[in-house]
């Protein structure tokens, strides 16, 4: 899979903080990712998710970013291709690193990779009450497309960006 993504696409955007590094998730990242970025997901569900994502990443259907600052895990995020389109999912930055441009940099890197894969658009879904994430996505050019009701009863908005 790494052969399918040229290394320069992982370079941090110029405005990003010093010491930031982006790379693909590897098998050895299971535990730190689970403990740091997916702590709210049940263990069995995360195991299924991890295995599925590694298969998809291996066959070029997904890109799972592992973000480090001076060697320490600070966030992760997924780009997944579906038959009807592609989406960004499970974007996460550890709380003490939020508000420093890492989420923005992650979306820029994932969008570069999406363009490299010749995808023409990206979707991202966010709960309506997550105003900060919603504002971030709108600021980066995502436009509200539709609302959906989640299994728990909450409403989420699906945003779209043409690449
Ligand atoms: C949503 C999320 C991924 C954004 O990551 P982030 O690293 O905080 O995002 P950014 O720093 O790029 O942008 C967020 C804010 O920081 C500001 N900012 C951007 N670059 C900055 C910088 N260099 N220095 C200081 N602030 C900066 C932005 O203007 C923005 O302002 P806000 O306070 O109005 O939101 C993160 O908040 C998160 O993990 N949230 C919990 C999980 C979640 O809700 N995920 C999204 C599900 S759809």
mmCIF file of C-alpha atoms and ligand atoms in Angstrom:
data_model
loop_
_atom_site.group_PDB
_atom_site.id
_atom_site.type_symbol
_atom_site.label_atom_id
_atom_site.label_comp_id
_atom_site.label_asym_id
_atom_site.label_seq_id
_atom_site.Cartn_x
_atom_site.Cartn_y
_atom_site.Cartn_z
ATOM 1 C CA UNK A 1 0.000 0.000 0.000
ATOM 2 C CA UNK A 2 2.761 2.466 0.905
ATOM 3 C CA UNK A 3 3.970 1.984 -2.685
ATOM 4 C CA UNK A 4 0.599 3.335 -3.782
ATOM 5 C CA UNK A 5 1.115 6.620 -1.915
ATOM 6 C CA UNK A 6 4.249 8.645 -2.705
ATOM 7 C CA UNK A 7 6.028 9.702 0.482
ATOM 8 C CA UNK A 8 5.881 13.440 -0.294
ATOM 9 C CA UNK A 9 2.102 13.324 0.196
ATOM 10 C CA UNK A 10 2.720 12.639 3.905
ATOM 11 C CA UNK A 11 4.782 15.822 4.370
ATOM 12 C CA UNK A 12 3.221 18.115 6.977
ATOM 13 C CA UNK A 13 1.663 21.245 5.433
ATOM 14 C CA UNK A 14 3.968 24.276 5.729
ATOM 15 C CA UNK A 15 1.848 25.969 8.406
ATOM 16 C CA UNK A 16 1.799 22.888 10.651
ATOM 17 C CA UNK A 17 3.617 22.869 13.988
ATOM 18 C CA UNK A 18 7.225 21.684 14.044
ATOM 19 C CA UNK A 19 7.853 18.032 14.869
ATOM 20 C CA UNK A 20 4.638 16.706 13.305
ATOM 21 C CA UNK A 21 4.885 13.471 11.284
ATOM 22 C CA UNK A 22 2.284 11.585 9.277
ATOM 23 C CA UNK A 23 2.512 7.933 8.310
ATOM 24 C CA UNK A 24 0.251 4.959 7.636
ATOM 25 C CA UNK A 25 -1.002 2.884 10.559
ATOM 26 C CA UNK A 26 0.950 -0.371 10.969
ATOM 27 C CA UNK A 27 0.050 -3.612 12.758
ATOM 28 C CA UNK A 28 2.196 -2.680 15.778
ATOM 29 C CA UNK A 29 0.070 0.465 16.312
ATOM 30 C CA UNK A 30 -2.954 -1.542 17.509
ATOM 31 C CA UNK A 31 -2.642 -0.926 21.253
ATOM 32 C CA UNK A 32 -1.563 2.734 21.280
ATOM 33 C CA UNK A 33 -4.313 3.570 18.788
ATOM 34 C CA UNK A 34 -6.918 1.701 20.812
ATOM 35 C CA UNK A 35 -5.871 3.352 24.062
ATOM 36 C CA UNK A 36 -5.371 6.852 22.708
ATOM 37 C CA UNK A 37 -7.673 7.491 19.738
ATOM 38 C CA UNK A 38 -10.449 4.863 19.982
ATOM 39 C CA UNK A 39 -10.834 4.620 23.768
ATOM 40 C CA UNK A 40 -14.609 5.105 23.501
ATOM 41 C CA UNK A 41 -14.996 2.080 21.187
ATOM 42 C CA UNK A 42 -15.618 -1.358 22.718
ATOM 43 C CA UNK A 43 -12.495 -3.577 22.523
ATOM 44 C CA UNK A 44 -14.119 -6.237 20.311
ATOM 45 C CA UNK A 45 -15.465 -3.586 17.951
ATOM 46 C CA UNK A 46 -12.079 -1.908 17.682
ATOM 47 C CA UNK A 47 -10.419 -5.252 16.903
ATOM 48 C CA UNK A 48 -12.887 -5.809 14.037
ATOM 49 C CA UNK A 49 -12.386 -2.240 12.869
ATOM 50 C CA UNK A 50 -8.598 -2.551 12.985
ATOM 51 C CA UNK A 51 -8.585 -5.801 11.012
ATOM 52 C CA UNK A 52 -11.006 -4.407 8.420
ATOM 53 C CA UNK A 53 -9.029 -1.195 8.001
ATOM 54 C CA UNK A 54 -5.727 -3.047 7.591
ATOM 55 C CA UNK A 55 -7.248 -5.206 4.837
ATOM 56 C CA UNK A 56 -8.701 -2.144 3.092
ATOM 57 C CA UNK A 57 -5.431 -0.241 3.486
ATOM 58 C CA UNK A 58 -3.589 -3.231 2.009
ATOM 59 C CA UNK A 59 -5.767 -3.296 -1.078
ATOM 60 C CA UNK A 60 -5.839 0.443 -1.638
ATOM 61 C CA UNK A 61 -9.359 1.102 -0.402
ATOM 62 C CA UNK A 62 -8.359 3.020 2.699
ATOM 63 C CA UNK A 63 -5.642 5.208 4.115
ATOM 64 C CA UNK A 64 -5.299 5.276 7.892
ATOM 65 C CA UNK A 65 -3.090 8.091 9.138
ATOM 66 C CA UNK A 66 -1.022 7.845 12.308
ATOM 67 C CA UNK A 67 0.119 11.263 13.498
ATOM 68 C CA UNK A 68 3.069 11.773 15.811
ATOM 69 C CA UNK A 69 4.577 14.822 17.445
ATOM 70 C CA UNK A 70 8.219 14.263 18.363
ATOM 71 C CA UNK A 71 7.538 10.519 18.280
ATOM 72 C CA UNK A 72 4.399 10.602 20.425
ATOM 73 C CA UNK A 73 0.976 9.591 19.061
ATOM 74 C CA UNK A 74 -1.196 12.720 18.871
ATOM 75 C CA UNK A 75 -3.967 11.714 16.472
ATOM 76 C CA UNK A 76 -5.304 9.579 13.676
ATOM 77 C CA UNK A 77 -7.824 9.704 10.860
ATOM 78 C CA UNK A 78 -9.223 7.558 8.082
ATOM 79 C CA UNK A 79 -9.906 7.975 4.370
ATOM 80 C CA UNK A 80 -12.169 5.193 3.093
ATOM 81 C CA UNK A 81 -13.370 4.554 -0.441
ATOM 82 C CA UNK A 82 -16.871 3.126 -0.868
ATOM 83 C CA UNK A 83 -18.575 2.152 -4.124
ATOM 84 C CA UNK A 84 -20.641 5.370 -4.040
ATOM 85 C CA UNK A 85 -17.888 7.749 -2.939
ATOM 86 C CA UNK A 86 -15.211 8.375 -0.338
ATOM 87 C CA UNK A 87 -15.277 9.648 3.221
ATOM 88 C CA UNK A 88 -13.077 10.917 5.998
ATOM 89 C CA UNK A 89 -13.864 9.173 9.275
ATOM 90 C CA UNK A 90 -12.819 8.880 12.904
ATOM 91 C CA UNK A 91 -10.702 12.040 12.856
ATOM 92 C CA UNK A 92 -9.198 12.355 16.325
ATOM 93 C CA UNK A 93 -6.607 14.589 17.964
ATOM 94 C CA UNK A 94 -5.650 13.975 21.600
ATOM 95 C CA UNK A 95 -7.274 16.638 23.785
ATOM 96 C CA UNK A 96 -4.105 18.406 24.928
ATOM 97 C CA UNK A 97 -3.013 18.873 21.280
ATOM 98 C CA UNK A 98 -6.313 20.262 19.948
ATOM 99 C CA UNK A 99 -6.557 23.804 18.585
ATOM 100 C CA UNK A 100 -3.001 23.753 17.234
ATOM 101 C CA UNK A 101 -3.744 22.961 13.619
ATOM 102 C CA UNK A 102 -3.272 19.158 13.704
ATOM 103 C CA UNK A 103 -6.867 18.435 12.622
ATOM 104 C CA UNK A 104 -6.474 20.913 9.759
ATOM 105 C CA UNK A 105 -3.146 19.352 8.724
ATOM 106 C CA UNK A 106 -4.656 15.847 8.854
ATOM 107 C CA UNK A 107 -7.516 16.861 6.534
ATOM 108 C CA UNK A 108 -5.037 18.498 4.139
ATOM 109 C CA UNK A 109 -2.887 15.331 3.999
ATOM 110 C CA UNK A 110 -5.896 12.999 3.570
ATOM 111 C CA UNK A 111 -7.292 15.284 0.836
ATOM 112 C CA UNK A 112 -3.947 15.194 -1.008
ATOM 113 C CA UNK A 113 -4.040 11.402 -0.953
ATOM 114 C CA UNK A 114 -7.670 11.420 -2.133
ATOM 115 C CA UNK A 115 -6.669 13.642 -5.073
ATOM 116 C CA UNK A 116 -3.715 11.348 -5.825
ATOM 117 C CA UNK A 117 -6.226 8.473 -6.006
ATOM 118 C CA UNK A 118 -8.246 10.630 -8.443
ATOM 119 C CA UNK A 119 -11.248 10.806 -6.167
ATOM 120 C CA UNK A 120 -13.520 13.667 -7.163
ATOM 121 C CA UNK A 121 -15.163 14.338 -3.825
ATOM 122 C CA UNK A 122 -15.043 13.616 -0.116
ATOM 123 C CA UNK A 123 -17.736 13.343 2.522
ATOM 124 C CA UNK A 124 -17.487 13.754 6.236
ATOM 125 C CA UNK A 125 -20.196 13.160 8.811
ATOM 126 C CA UNK A 126 -20.414 14.934 12.142
ATOM 127 C CA UNK A 127 -22.972 15.132 14.919
ATOM 128 C CA UNK A 128 -24.788 18.466 14.777
ATOM 129 C CA UNK A 129 -23.847 19.199 18.374
ATOM 130 C CA UNK A 130 -20.113 18.895 17.585
ATOM 131 C CA UNK A 131 -19.990 22.563 16.648
ATOM 132 C CA UNK A 132 -16.239 22.879 16.726
ATOM 133 C CA UNK A 133 -15.649 20.039 14.272
ATOM 134 C CA UNK A 134 -18.504 21.329 12.087
ATOM 135 C CA UNK A 135 -16.964 24.820 11.990
ATOM 136 C CA UNK A 136 -13.553 23.337 11.136
ATOM 137 C CA UNK A 137 -14.911 21.309 8.203
ATOM 138 C CA UNK A 138 -16.888 24.269 6.846
ATOM 139 C CA UNK A 139 -13.787 26.461 7.123
ATOM 140 C CA UNK A 140 -11.883 23.881 5.049
ATOM 141 C CA UNK A 141 -14.454 24.028 2.246
ATOM 142 C CA UNK A 142 -16.841 21.214 3.141
ATOM 143 C CA UNK A 143 -20.456 22.140 2.443
ATOM 144 C CA UNK A 144 -23.522 20.814 4.270
ATOM 145 C CA UNK A 145 -25.203 18.201 2.103
ATOM 146 C CA UNK A 146 -27.832 16.349 4.167
ATOM 147 C CA UNK A 147 -28.866 15.350 7.650
ATOM 148 C CA UNK A 148 -29.109 11.776 8.901
ATOM 149 C CA UNK A 149 -30.473 10.247 12.096
ATOM 150 C CA UNK A 150 -27.907 8.100 13.945
ATOM 151 C CA UNK A 151 -28.849 4.778 15.606
ATOM 152 C CA UNK A 152 -28.668 6.476 19.036
ATOM 153 C CA UNK A 153 -31.210 9.092 17.951
ATOM 154 C CA UNK A 154 -28.768 11.987 17.453
ATOM 155 C CA UNK A 155 -28.743 13.962 14.227
ATOM 156 C CA UNK A 156 -25.597 14.205 12.131
ATOM 157 C CA UNK A 157 -24.839 16.378 9.152
ATOM 158 C CA UNK A 158 -23.019 14.965 6.128
ATOM 159 C CA UNK A 159 -20.773 17.521 4.472
ATOM 160 C CA UNK A 160 -19.277 17.243 0.996
ATOM 161 C CA UNK A 161 -16.247 18.734 -0.677
ATOM 162 C CA UNK A 162 -15.489 18.602 -4.395
ATOM 163 C CA UNK A 163 -11.784 17.948 -4.936
HETATM 164 C C1 LIG B 1 -12.273 17.715 15.518
HETATM 165 C C2 LIG B 1 -10.778 17.596 15.801
HETATM 166 C C3 LIG B 1 -10.232 16.384 15.064
HETATM 167 C C4 LIG B 1 -10.077 18.855 15.308
HETATM 168 O O1 LIG B 1 -8.695 18.750 15.565
HETATM 169 P P1 LIG B 1 -7.811 20.026 16.001
HETATM 170 O O2 LIG B 1 -6.410 19.610 15.943
HETATM 171 O O3 LIG B 1 -8.305 20.575 17.264
HETATM 172 O O4 LIG B 1 -8.156 21.019 14.793
HETATM 173 P P2 LIG B 1 -7.420 22.395 14.426
HETATM 174 O O5 LIG B 1 -6.500 22.795 15.518
HETATM 175 O O6 LIG B 1 -6.865 22.252 13.080
HETATM 176 O O7 LIG B 1 -8.613 23.398 14.321
HETATM 177 C C5 LIG B 1 -9.447 23.581 15.451
HETATM 178 C C6 LIG B 1 -9.263 24.968 16.036
HETATM 179 O O8 LIG B 1 -7.923 25.366 16.251
HETATM 180 C C7 LIG B 1 -7.665 26.593 15.561
HETATM 181 N N1 LIG B 1 -6.323 26.498 15.065
HETATM 182 C C8 LIG B 1 -5.947 25.991 13.873
HETATM 183 N N2 LIG B 1 -4.610 26.093 13.756
HETATM 184 C C9 LIG B 1 -4.143 26.620 14.917
HETATM 185 C C10 LIG B 1 -2.854 26.935 15.395
HETATM 186 N N3 LIG B 1 -1.742 26.728 14.638
HETATM 187 N N4 LIG B 1 -2.734 27.427 16.656
HETATM 188 C C11 LIG B 1 -3.849 27.623 17.394
HETATM 189 N N5 LIG B 1 -5.097 27.357 16.968
HETATM 190 C C12 LIG B 1 -5.244 26.863 15.740
HETATM 191 C C13 LIG B 1 -8.649 26.632 14.500
HETATM 192 O O9 LIG B 1 -8.928 27.959 14.096
HETATM 193 C C14 LIG B 1 -9.831 26.003 15.192
HETATM 194 O O10 LIG B 1 -10.459 26.949 16.012
HETATM 195 P P3 LIG B 1 -11.743 26.690 16.889
HETATM 196 O O11 LIG B 1 -11.265 26.886 18.284
HETATM 197 O O12 LIG B 1 -12.715 27.719 16.427
HETATM 198 O O13 LIG B 1 -12.223 25.289 16.653
HETATM 199 C C15 LIG B 1 -10.488 17.460 17.331
HETATM 200 O O14 LIG B 1 -11.089 18.543 17.970
HETATM 201 C C16 LIG B 1 -10.999 16.172 17.951
HETATM 202 O O15 LIG B 1 -10.312 15.169 17.970
HETATM 203 N N6 LIG B 1 -12.217 16.191 18.515
HETATM 204 C C17 LIG B 1 -12.774 15.012 19.195
HETATM 205 C C18 LIG B 1 -13.173 13.942 18.201
HETATM 206 C C19 LIG B 1 -14.107 14.502 17.168
HETATM 207 O O16 LIG B 1 -15.061 15.201 17.495
HETATM 208 N N7 LIG B 1 -13.826 14.154 15.910
HETATM 209 C C20 LIG B 1 -14.625 14.580 14.792
HETATM 210 C C21 LIG B 1 -15.727 13.613 14.536
HETATM 211 S S1 LIG B 1 -16.519 14.030 13.017
#
